[in-house]
PDB file of C-alpha atoms in Angstrom:
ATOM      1  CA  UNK A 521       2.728  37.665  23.221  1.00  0.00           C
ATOM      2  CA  UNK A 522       2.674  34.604  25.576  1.00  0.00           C
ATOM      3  CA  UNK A 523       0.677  31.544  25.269  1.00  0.00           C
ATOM      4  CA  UNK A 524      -0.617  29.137  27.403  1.00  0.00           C
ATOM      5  CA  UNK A 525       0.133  25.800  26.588  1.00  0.00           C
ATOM      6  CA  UNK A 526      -1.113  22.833  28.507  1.00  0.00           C
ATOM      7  CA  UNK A 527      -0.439  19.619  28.236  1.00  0.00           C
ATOM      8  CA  UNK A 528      -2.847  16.778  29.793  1.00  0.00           C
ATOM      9  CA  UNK A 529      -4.027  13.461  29.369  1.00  0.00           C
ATOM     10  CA  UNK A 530      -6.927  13.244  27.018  1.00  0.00           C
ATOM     11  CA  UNK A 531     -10.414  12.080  28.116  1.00  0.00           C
ATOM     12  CA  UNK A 532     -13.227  10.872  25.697  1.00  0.00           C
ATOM     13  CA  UNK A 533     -14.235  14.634  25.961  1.00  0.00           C
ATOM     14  CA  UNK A 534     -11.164  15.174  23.568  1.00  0.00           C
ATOM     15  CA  UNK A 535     -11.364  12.151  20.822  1.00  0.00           C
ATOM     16  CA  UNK A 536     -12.710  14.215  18.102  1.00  0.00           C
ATOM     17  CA  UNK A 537     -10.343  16.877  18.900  1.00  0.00           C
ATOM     18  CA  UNK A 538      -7.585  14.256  18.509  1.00  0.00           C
ATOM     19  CA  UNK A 539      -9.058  12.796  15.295  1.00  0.00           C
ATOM     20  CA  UNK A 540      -8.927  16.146  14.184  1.00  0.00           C
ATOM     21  CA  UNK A 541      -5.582  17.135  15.177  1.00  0.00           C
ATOM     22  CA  UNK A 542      -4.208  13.785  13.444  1.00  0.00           C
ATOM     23  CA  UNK A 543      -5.668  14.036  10.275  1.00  0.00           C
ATOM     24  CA  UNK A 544      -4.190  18.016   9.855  1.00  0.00           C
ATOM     25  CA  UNK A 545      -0.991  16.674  10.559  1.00  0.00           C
ATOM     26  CA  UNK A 546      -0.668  13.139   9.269  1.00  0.00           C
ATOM     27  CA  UNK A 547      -2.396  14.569   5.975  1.00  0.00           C
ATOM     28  CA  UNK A 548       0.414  17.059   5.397  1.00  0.00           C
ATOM     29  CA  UNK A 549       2.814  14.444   6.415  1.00  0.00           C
ATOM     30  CA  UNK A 550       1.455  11.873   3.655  1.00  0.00           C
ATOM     31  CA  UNK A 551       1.390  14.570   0.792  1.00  0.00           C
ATOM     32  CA  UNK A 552       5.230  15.869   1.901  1.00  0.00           C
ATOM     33  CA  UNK A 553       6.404  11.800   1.990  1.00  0.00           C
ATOM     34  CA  UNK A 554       4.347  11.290  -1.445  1.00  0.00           C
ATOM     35  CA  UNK A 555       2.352   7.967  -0.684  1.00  0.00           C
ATOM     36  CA  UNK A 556      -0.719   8.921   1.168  1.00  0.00           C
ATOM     37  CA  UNK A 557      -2.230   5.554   0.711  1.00  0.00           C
ATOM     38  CA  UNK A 558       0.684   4.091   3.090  1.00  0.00           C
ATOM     39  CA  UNK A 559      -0.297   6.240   5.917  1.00  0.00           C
ATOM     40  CA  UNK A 560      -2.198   4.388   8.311  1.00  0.00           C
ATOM     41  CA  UNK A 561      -3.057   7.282  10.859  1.00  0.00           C
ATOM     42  CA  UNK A 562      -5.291   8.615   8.185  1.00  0.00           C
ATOM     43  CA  UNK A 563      -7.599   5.790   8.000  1.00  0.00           C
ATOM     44  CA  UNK A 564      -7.832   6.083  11.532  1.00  0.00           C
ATOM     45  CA  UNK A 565     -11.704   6.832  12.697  1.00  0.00           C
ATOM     46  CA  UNK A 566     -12.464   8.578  16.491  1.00  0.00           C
ATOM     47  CA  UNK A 567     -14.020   4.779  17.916  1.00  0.00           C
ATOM     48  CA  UNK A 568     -10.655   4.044  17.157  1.00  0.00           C
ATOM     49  CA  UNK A 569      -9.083   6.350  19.313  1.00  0.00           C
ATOM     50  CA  UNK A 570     -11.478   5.492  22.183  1.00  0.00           C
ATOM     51  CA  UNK A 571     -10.030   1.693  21.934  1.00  0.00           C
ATOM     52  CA  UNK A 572      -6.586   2.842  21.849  1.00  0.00           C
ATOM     53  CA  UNK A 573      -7.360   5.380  25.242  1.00  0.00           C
ATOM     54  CA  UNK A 574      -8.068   2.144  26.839  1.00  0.00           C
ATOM     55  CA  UNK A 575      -4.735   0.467  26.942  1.00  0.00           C
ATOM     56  CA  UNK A 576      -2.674   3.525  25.783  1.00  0.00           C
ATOM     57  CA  UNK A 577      -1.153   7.041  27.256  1.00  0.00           C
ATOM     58  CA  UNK A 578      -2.853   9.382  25.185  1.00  0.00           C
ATOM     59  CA  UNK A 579      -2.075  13.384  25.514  1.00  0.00           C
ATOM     60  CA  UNK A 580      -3.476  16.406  23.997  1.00  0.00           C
ATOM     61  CA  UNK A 581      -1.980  19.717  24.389  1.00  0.00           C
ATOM     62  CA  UNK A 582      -3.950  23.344  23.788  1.00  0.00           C
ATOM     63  CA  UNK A 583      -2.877  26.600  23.658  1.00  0.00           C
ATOM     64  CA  UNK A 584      -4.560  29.359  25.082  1.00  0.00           C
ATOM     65  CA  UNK A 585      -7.609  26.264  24.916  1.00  0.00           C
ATOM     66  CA  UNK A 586      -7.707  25.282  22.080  1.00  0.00           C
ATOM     67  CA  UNK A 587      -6.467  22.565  21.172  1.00  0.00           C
ATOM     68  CA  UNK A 588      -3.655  21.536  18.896  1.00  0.00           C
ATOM     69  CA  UNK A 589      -1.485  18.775  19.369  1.00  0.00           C
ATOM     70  CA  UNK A 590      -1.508  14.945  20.560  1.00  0.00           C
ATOM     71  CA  UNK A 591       0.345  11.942  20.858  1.00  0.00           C
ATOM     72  CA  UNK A 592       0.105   8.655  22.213  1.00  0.00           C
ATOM     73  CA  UNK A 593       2.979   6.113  24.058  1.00  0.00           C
ATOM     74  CA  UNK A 594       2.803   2.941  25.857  1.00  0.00           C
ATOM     75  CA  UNK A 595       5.251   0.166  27.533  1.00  0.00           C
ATOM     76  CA  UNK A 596       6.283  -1.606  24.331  1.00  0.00           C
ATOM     77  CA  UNK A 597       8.082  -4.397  26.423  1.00  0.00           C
ATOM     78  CA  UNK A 598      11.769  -4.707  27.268  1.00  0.00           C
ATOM     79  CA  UNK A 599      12.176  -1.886  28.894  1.00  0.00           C
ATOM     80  CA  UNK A 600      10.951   0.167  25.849  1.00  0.00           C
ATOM     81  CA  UNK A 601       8.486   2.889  25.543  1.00  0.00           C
ATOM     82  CA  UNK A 602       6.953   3.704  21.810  1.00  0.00           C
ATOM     83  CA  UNK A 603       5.642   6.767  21.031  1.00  0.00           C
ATOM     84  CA  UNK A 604       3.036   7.173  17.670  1.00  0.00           C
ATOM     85  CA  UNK A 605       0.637   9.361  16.337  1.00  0.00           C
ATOM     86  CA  UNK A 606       2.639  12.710  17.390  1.00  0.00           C
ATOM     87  CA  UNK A 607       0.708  14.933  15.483  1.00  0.00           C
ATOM     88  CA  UNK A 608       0.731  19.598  15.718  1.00  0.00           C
ATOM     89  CA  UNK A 609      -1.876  21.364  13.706  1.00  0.00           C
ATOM     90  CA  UNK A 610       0.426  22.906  10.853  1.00  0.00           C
ATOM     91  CA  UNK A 611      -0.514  26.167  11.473  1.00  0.00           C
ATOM     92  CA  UNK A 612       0.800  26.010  15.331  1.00  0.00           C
ATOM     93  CA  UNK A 613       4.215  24.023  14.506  1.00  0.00           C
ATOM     94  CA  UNK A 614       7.408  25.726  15.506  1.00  0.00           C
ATOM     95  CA  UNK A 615       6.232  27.376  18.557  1.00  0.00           C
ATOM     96  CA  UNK A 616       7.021  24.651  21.247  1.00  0.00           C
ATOM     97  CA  UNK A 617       3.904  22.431  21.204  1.00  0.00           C
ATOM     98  CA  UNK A 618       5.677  19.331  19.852  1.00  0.00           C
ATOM     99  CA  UNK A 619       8.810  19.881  22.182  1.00  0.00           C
ATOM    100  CA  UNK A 620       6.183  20.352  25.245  1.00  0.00           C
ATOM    101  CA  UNK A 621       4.405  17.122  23.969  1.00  0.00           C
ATOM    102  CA  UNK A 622       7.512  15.082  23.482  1.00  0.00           C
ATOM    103  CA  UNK A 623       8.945  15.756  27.401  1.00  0.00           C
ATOM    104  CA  UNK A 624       5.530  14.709  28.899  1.00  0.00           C
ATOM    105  CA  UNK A 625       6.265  11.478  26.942  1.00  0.00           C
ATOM    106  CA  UNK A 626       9.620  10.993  28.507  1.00  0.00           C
ATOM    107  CA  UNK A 627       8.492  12.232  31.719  1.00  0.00           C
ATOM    108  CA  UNK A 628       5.496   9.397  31.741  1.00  0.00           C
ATOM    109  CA  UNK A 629       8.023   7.032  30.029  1.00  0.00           C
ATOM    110  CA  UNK A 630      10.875   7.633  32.640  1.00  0.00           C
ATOM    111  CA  UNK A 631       8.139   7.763  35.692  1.00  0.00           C
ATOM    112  CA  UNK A 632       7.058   3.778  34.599  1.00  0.00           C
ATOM    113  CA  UNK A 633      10.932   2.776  34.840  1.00  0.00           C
ATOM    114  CA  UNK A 634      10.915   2.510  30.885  1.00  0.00           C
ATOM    115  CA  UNK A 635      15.119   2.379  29.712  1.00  0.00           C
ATOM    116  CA  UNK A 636      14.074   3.861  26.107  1.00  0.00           C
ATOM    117  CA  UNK A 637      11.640   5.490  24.005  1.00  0.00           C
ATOM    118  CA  UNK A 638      10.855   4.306  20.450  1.00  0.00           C
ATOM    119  CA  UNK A 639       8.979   5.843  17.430  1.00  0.00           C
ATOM    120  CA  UNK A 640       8.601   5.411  13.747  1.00  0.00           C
ATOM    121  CA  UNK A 641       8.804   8.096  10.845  1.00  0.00           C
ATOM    122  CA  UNK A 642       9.496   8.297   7.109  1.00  0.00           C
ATOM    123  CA  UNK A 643      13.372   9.270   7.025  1.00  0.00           C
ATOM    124  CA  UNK A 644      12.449  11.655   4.044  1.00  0.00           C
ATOM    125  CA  UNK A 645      10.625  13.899   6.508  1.00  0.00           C
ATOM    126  CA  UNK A 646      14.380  15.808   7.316  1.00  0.00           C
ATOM    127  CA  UNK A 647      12.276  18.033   9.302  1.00  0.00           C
ATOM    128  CA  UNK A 648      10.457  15.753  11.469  1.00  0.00           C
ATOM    129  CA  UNK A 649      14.415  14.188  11.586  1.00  0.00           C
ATOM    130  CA  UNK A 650      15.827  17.219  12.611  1.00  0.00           C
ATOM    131  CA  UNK A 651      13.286  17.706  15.134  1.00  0.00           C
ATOM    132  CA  UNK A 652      13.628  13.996  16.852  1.00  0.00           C
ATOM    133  CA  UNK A 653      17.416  14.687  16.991  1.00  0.00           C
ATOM    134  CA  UNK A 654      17.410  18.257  18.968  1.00  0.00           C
ATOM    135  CA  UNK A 655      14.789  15.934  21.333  1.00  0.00           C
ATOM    136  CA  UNK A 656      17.607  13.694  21.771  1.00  0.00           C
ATOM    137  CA  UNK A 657      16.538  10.846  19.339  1.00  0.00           C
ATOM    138  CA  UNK A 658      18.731   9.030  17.057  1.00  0.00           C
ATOM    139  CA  UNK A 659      17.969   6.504  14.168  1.00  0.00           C
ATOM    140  CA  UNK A 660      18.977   3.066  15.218  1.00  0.00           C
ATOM    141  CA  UNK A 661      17.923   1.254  11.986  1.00  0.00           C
ATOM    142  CA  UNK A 662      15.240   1.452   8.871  1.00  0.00           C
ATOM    143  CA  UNK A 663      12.982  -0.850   7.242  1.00  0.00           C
ATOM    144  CA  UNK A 664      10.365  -0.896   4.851  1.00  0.00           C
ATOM    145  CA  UNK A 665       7.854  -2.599   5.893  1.00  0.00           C
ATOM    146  CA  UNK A 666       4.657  -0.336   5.549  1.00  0.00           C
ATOM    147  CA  UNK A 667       6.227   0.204   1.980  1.00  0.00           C
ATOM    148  CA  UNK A 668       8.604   3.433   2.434  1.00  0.00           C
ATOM    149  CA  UNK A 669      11.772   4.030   4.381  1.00  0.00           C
ATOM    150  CA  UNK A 670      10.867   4.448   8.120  1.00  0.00           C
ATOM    151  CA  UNK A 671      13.222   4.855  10.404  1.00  0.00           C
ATOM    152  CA  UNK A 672      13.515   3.420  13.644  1.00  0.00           C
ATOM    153  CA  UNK A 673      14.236   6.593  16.286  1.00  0.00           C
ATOM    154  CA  UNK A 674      15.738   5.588  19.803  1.00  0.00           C
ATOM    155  CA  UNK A 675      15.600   8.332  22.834  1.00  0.00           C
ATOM    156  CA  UNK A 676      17.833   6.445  25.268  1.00  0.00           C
ATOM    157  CA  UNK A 677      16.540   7.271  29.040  1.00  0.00           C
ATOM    158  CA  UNK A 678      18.909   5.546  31.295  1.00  0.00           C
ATOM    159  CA  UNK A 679      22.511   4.146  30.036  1.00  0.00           C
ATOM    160  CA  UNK A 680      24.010   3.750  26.796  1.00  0.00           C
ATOM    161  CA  UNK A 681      22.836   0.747  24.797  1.00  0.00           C
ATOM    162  CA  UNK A 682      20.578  -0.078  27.824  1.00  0.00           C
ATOM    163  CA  UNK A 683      17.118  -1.571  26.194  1.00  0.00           C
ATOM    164  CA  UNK A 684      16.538  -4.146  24.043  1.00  0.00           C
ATOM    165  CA  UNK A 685      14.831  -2.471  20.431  1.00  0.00           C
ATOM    166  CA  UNK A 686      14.671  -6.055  18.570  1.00  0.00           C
ATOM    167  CA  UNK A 687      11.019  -5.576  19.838  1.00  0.00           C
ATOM    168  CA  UNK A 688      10.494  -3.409  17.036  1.00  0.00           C
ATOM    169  CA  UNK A 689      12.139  -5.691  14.356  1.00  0.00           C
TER     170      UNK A 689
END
């Protein structure tokens, strides 16, 4: 049976949607990585969201209308793009939703002349890993400065080596 999936930028119309969406998934992500006191996205509240829609790309996807998966990127500076809060309802994962979400990125990322995309997650999360490399991600470093292993995740847009990810250091 096919779906429709749409992806779009989100309007105020959409922040509890997002809050929603966000919780689902940063909730499972926190009790998978073991230290849901270190995840910040879950002490995130929806007049949060509206300040970050005002200086931030922010996209929500549905399917068949209802929606179920969002993420947010901006110009990070030197050329970079940095994508957070990529969030899929559980329940809809594995059926293209965060594949469709991840190319709008690029495609908004690669349509402001950006030469990279960046994005943090825990490197215990070998799925989420897995995923960010079929996207065409690779880890360029880790740190552990919100108290865990995160690794730094590089989608290189233009040439080789061509951005400047000390940003991010």
């Amino acid at each position: 049976m096919a779906h429709d999936l749409l992806v779009r930028p989100a309007t105020e119309a959409d922040v509890l949607d997002i809050f929603e969406i966000t919780h689902m998934a940063f909730t499972r992500y926190a009790r998978d990585m073991g230290h849901p006191e270190l995840v910040s996205a879950l002490k995130e509240l929806p007049d949060d969201i509206r300040r970050e829609m005002e200086h931030k790309h922010v996209l929500i996807a549905s399917l068949d209308g209802v929606p179920v998966g969002s993420v947010r990127y901006w110009d990070a500076g030197n050329g970079m793009g940095y994508l957070s809060r990529f969030g899929v309802k559980p329940e809809c994962q594995r059926g293209g939703v965060g594949k469709a979400l991840v190319a709008a990125v690029e495609e908004g990322c690669r349509s402001m002349g950006l030469r990279a995309i960046a994005l943090h997650t825990s490197s215990r999360m070998t799925n989420l890993v897995r995923f960010y490399y079929s996207a065409g991600y690779f880890i360029h470093s880790t740190t552990l400065d919100r108290g865990y292993i995160r690794a730094l995740f590089i989608r290189e847009l233009k040439g080789v080596g061509d951005y400047d990810a000390t940003i991010f250091e």
